[in-house]
Coordinates of C-alpha atoms (C1' of nucleotides) in Angstrom, one line a residue:
Chain A
M1 CA 0.0 0.0 0.0
A2 CA 1.1 3.5 -0.6
N3 CA 0.1 5.9 2.1
D4 CA -2.4 4.9 4.8
S5 CA -5.7 6.6 3.7
S6 CA -5.3 7.9 7.3
Y7 CA -7.1 10.7 9.1
K8 CA -5.9 13.7 7.2
D9 CA -8.1 13.2 4.2
K10 CA -11.3 11.8 5.7
K11 CA -14.2 14.2 5.3
V12 CA -15.7 14.3 8.8
I13 CA -15.6 17.9 10.0
T14 CA -18.8 20.0 9.9
I15 CA -18.6 23.6 8.9
G16 CA -19.1 25.1 12.3
I17 CA -16.0 23.3 13.5
V18 CA -14.1 24.3 10.4
R19 CA -15.0 27.9 11.3
D20 CA -13.6 27.4 14.8
L21 CA -10.5 25.7 13.5
T22 CA -9.7 28.3 10.8
G23 CA -11.2 31.5 12.2
L24 CA -13.0 32.0 8.8
S25 CA -16.7 32.8 8.6
E26 CA -19.1 30.2 7.3
R27 CA -19.8 32.7 4.5
Q28 CA -16.2 32.7 3.4
I29 CA -15.9 28.9 3.6
R30 CA -19.0 28.4 1.4
Y31 CA -17.9 31.1 -1.0
Y32 CA -14.6 29.4 -1.6
E33 CA -16.5 26.3 -2.5
E34 CA -18.7 28.3 -4.9
R35 CA -15.5 29.4 -6.5
K36 CA -14.3 25.8 -6.9
L37 CA -11.4 26.1 -4.5
I38 CA -12.6 23.5 -2.0
F39 CA -14.8 20.4 -2.3
P40 CA -16.5 19.2 0.8
E41 CA -18.6 16.0 0.8
R42 CA -22.2 16.0 2.0
S43 CA -23.9 14.1 4.7
S44 CA -27.2 12.4 3.9
G45 CA -29.0 15.4 5.2
G46 CA -27.0 17.8 3.1
S47 CA -24.5 19.1 5.6
R48 CA -20.9 19.8 4.4
K49 CA -18.1 17.6 5.6
Y50 CA -14.5 18.6 5.4
S51 CA -11.1 16.9 6.0
F52 CA -8.1 18.2 7.9
A53 CA -6.5 18.7 4.6
D54 CA -9.4 20.9 3.6
V55 CA -9.0 22.9 6.7
E56 CA -5.3 23.5 5.9
L57 CA -6.2 24.4 2.3
L58 CA -8.8 26.9 3.5
V59 CA -6.2 28.7 5.6
E60 CA -3.9 28.9 2.6
I61 CA -6.7 30.2 0.4
A62 CA -7.6 32.9 2.9
N63 CA -4.0 34.0 3.2
K64 CA -3.7 34.4 -0.5
I65 CA -6.9 36.4 -0.6
E66 CA -5.6 38.6 2.1
D67 CA -2.6 39.2 -0.1
G68 CA -4.9 40.4 -2.9
V69 CA -4.9 37.3 -5.0
Q70 CA -8.3 36.7 -6.6
T71 CA -10.1 33.4 -6.3
H72 CA -9.9 32.9 -10.0
E73 CA -6.1 33.2 -9.9
I74 CA -6.0 30.8 -6.9
R75 CA -8.0 28.3 -8.8
K76 CA -5.7 28.5 -11.8
E77 CA -2.7 28.0 -9.5
M78 CA -4.4 25.0 -8.0
L79 CA -5.2 23.5 -11.4
R80 CA -1.6 23.9 -12.5
A81 CA -0.3 22.2 -9.4
Q82 CA -2.8 19.5 -9.9
K83 CA -1.8 18.9 -13.5
K84 CA 1.8 18.7 -12.6
Q85 CA 1.0 16.2 -9.9
N86 CA -1.0 14.1 -12.3
Q87 CA 1.8 14.2 -14.8
N88 CA 4.3 13.0 -12.1
D89 CA 1.9 10.2 -11.3
V90 CA 1.6 9.1 -14.9
T91 CA 5.3 9.3 -15.4
R92 CA 6.0 7.2 -12.3
K93 CA 3.5 4.6 -13.3
M94 CA 4.8 4.4 -16.8
I95 CA 8.4 3.9 -15.6
Q96 CA 7.1 1.3 -13.2
G97 CA 5.3 -0.4 -16.0
Q98 CA 8.4 -0.6 -18.1
L99 CA 10.4 -2.0 -15.2
N100 CA 7.8 -4.6 -14.6
A101 CA 7.7 -5.5 -18.3
Q102 CA 11.5 -5.8 -18.5
F103 CA 12.1 -7.7 -15.3
G104 CA 8.8 -9.1 -14.1
L105 CA 7.6 -8.6 -10.6
R106 CA 5.8 -10.1 -7.7
K107 CA 2.3 -8.9 -7.3
G108 CA 1.4 -10.0 -3.7
P109 CA 3.6 -10.3 -0.6
S110 CA 6.4 -12.7 -1.5
S111 CA 4.9 -15.9 -0.3
Chain B
M1 CA 9.0 17.4 20.0
A2 CA 7.5 14.0 20.7
N3 CA 4.7 13.1 18.4
D4 CA 3.0 15.7 16.3
S5 CA -0.3 16.4 18.1
S6 CA -1.6 15.5 14.7
Y7 CA -5.1 14.7 13.5
K8 CA -5.9 11.5 15.4
D9 CA -6.5 13.2 18.7
K10 CA -8.2 16.4 17.7
K11 CA -11.8 16.4 18.8
V12 CA -13.6 17.7 15.7
I13 CA -16.2 15.0 14.8
T14 CA -19.8 15.4 15.7
I15 CA -21.9 12.6 16.9
G16 CA -23.9 12.0 13.7
I17 CA -20.7 11.4 11.8
V18 CA -19.4 9.2 14.5
R19 CA -22.6 7.2 14.2
D20 CA -22.0 6.9 10.4
L21 CA -18.3 6.0 11.0
T22 CA -18.9 3.3 13.6
G23 CA -22.4 2.0 12.9
L24 CA -23.3 2.6 16.5
S25 CA -26.5 4.4 17.5
E26 CA -26.3 7.8 19.1
R27 CA -27.9 6.3 22.1
Q28 CA -25.0 3.8 22.4
I29 CA -22.4 6.5 21.9
R30 CA -23.9 8.7 24.6
Y31 CA -24.4 5.8 27.0
Y32 CA -20.7 4.8 26.8
E33 CA -19.9 8.4 27.8
E34 CA -22.4 8.1 30.7
R35 CA -20.5 5.1 31.8
K36 CA -17.2 7.0 31.7
L37 CA -15.7 5.0 28.8
I38 CA -15.4 7.9 26.4
F39 CA -14.8 11.6 26.9
P40 CA -15.9 13.9 24.0
E41 CA -15.3 17.6 24.2
R42 CA -18.2 20.1 23.7
S43 CA -18.7 22.9 21.3
S44 CA -19.7 26.3 22.6
G45 CA -23.3 25.3 21.8
G46 CA -23.1 22.0 23.7
S47 CA -22.6 19.5 20.9
R48 CA -20.2 16.6 21.5
K49 CA -17.0 16.5 19.6
Y50 CA -15.0 13.3 19.1
S51 CA -11.5 12.4 17.7
F52 CA -10.6 9.6 15.4
A53 CA -9.0 8.0 18.4
D54 CA -12.4 8.2 20.1
V55 CA -14.0 6.6 17.1
E56 CA -11.6 3.7 17.2
L57 CA -12.1 3.3 20.9
L58 CA -15.9 3.3 20.5
V59 CA -15.6 0.4 18.1
E60 CA -13.4 -1.6 20.6
I61 CA -15.9 -0.9 23.4
A62 CA -18.8 -2.0 21.3
N63 CA -17.0 -5.2 20.4
K64 CA -16.3 -6.0 24.0
I65 CA -19.9 -5.4 24.9
E66 CA -21.0 -7.8 22.1
D67 CA -18.7 -10.3 23.8
G68 CA -20.7 -9.9 27.0
V69 CA -18.2 -7.7 28.9
Q70 CA -20.0 -5.1 31.0
T71 CA -19.2 -1.5 30.8
H72 CA -18.0 -1.5 34.4
E73 CA -15.5 -4.2 33.5
I74 CA -14.4 -2.3 30.4
R75 CA -13.9 0.7 32.5
K76 CA -11.7 -1.1 35.0
E77 CA -9.6 -2.5 32.1
M78 CA -9.1 0.9 30.7
L79 CA -8.1 2.3 34.1
R80 CA -5.5 -0.4 34.5
A81 CA -4.1 0.2 31.1
Q82 CA -4.0 4.0 31.8
K83 CA -2.3 3.4 35.1
K84 CA 0.4 1.2 33.5
Q85 CA 0.9 3.9 30.8
N86 CA 1.3 6.6 33.4
Q87 CA 3.8 4.5 35.3
N88 CA 5.8 4.0 32.2
D89 CA 5.8 7.7 31.6
V90 CA 7.0 8.5 35.1
T91 CA 9.7 5.9 34.9
R92 CA 10.9 7.2 31.6
K93 CA 11.0 10.7 32.8
M94 CA 12.8 9.8 36.0
I95 CA 15.5 7.9 34.1
Q96 CA 15.8 10.9 31.7
G97 CA 16.1 13.2 34.7
Q98 CA 18.9 11.1 36.1
L99 CA 20.7 11.1 32.8
N100 CA 20.4 14.8 32.6
A101 CA 21.7 15.3 36.1
Q102 CA 24.7 13.0 35.5
F103 CA 25.7 14.2 32.1
G104 CA 24.0 17.6 31.6
L105 CA 22.1 18.3 28.4
R106 CA 21.2 20.9 25.8
K107 CA 17.8 22.4 26.2
G108 CA 17.1 24.1 22.9
P109 CA 18.2 23.2 19.4
S110 CA 22.0 23.2 19.5
S111 CA 22.8 26.8 18.4
Chain C
dC1 C1' -27.7 -3.7 31.9
dG2 C1' -27.7 -1.8 27.5
dT3 C1' -30.6 0.1 24.1
dG4 C1' -34.8 1.9 21.7
dT5 C1' -38.0 5.6 21.4
dA6 C1' -41.2 9.7 21.6
dA7 C1' -40.9 14.6 23.3
dG8 C1' -39.7 19.4 23.3
dG9 C1' -36.4 22.6 22.8
dA10 C1' -32.1 24.6 21.3
dA11 C1' -28.1 24.8 18.3
dT12 C1' -26.5 23.9 13.5
dT13 C1' -26.7 24.2 8.7
dC14 C1' -28.7 25.2 4.2
dT15 C1' -30.1 28.1 0.2
dG16 C1' -31.2 32.4 -2.2
dA17 C1' -31.1 37.2 -1.9
dC18 C1' -30.0 42.0 -0.9
dA19 C1' -26.3 45.1 0.3
dC20 C1' -21.8 47.4 -0.2
dG21 C1' -18.4 48.6 -3.2
Chain D
dC1 C1' -15.1 40.7 -5.9
dG2 C1' -15.4 39.0 -1.4
dT3 C1' -18.1 39.2 2.6
dG4 C1' -21.9 40.4 6.0
dT5 C1' -26.6 39.8 7.2
dA6 C1' -31.6 38.7 7.9
dA7 C1' -35.0 35.0 6.5
dG8 C1' -37.3 30.8 6.6
dG9 C1' -36.9 26.1 6.7
dA10 C1' -34.8 21.6 7.4
dA11 C1' -31.4 18.6 9.7
dT12 C1' -28.8 17.9 13.9
dT13 C1' -28.1 17.4 18.7
dC14 C1' -29.3 17.7 23.6
dT15 C1' -31.5 16.1 27.9
dG16 C1' -34.6 13.5 30.9
dA17 C1' -37.8 9.8 30.9
dC18 C1' -40.4 5.6 30.1
dA19 C1' -39.9 0.9 28.4
dC20 C1' -38.1 -3.8 28.2
dG21 C1' -35.8 -7.2 30.5

DNA sequence: CGTGTAAGGAATTCTGACACG
DNA sequence: CGTGTAAGGAATTCTGACACG
């Protein structure tokens, strides 16, 4: 396994707690979602659920906005970073595939 | 620093999400608190807030109850484990203190 | 003992909109 | 553009109690 799916990325924090954790207003938090900067999940009843990673991202977003960066710019930055990450993933997988093809490899734990 | 205070122990999960995460009923979750097995924090408005560690503990508690162990027994087990842990901590600190007294030690980062 | 449930109230969250600028 | 706010409604949570066993 790569990284434990662990706690950081589980969406379990409601907006009120995110407010307390970040110091942002609920209005701000919802607005950043509207601008496609953050993507909470929803409970069955419709309440937003955030992860710790989301909480940290929200703080970064708020800092940039304080610095005068517009949400649209922030979004473009994020998309670029995302794209770069995806490309890295693809590259890594491709190289791994080549290695497997050349040398063969165990799939499960060596039994 | 010892261990990052990290995500596992931060009390940020409301009872409804704990219910979804554990499969337990809210009644059960509150009852285990009444029996002193679990200690959520409270939001300013009075809502319970749990950590991931709490969620895992709740599952363990529920398993023991399913096995016929009574809450009072579970509590005693937990207190014993707690006591042992405290003793380990004290011992470790005492030894560390002796080492410091004997050999002296830097307090901050070596500047 | 451990859990379900109905009861009434309070706190939480949601959406769409108006406001300022 | 980013944020505050009042509005009305729905979902969430809380406590104390009765019930079963």
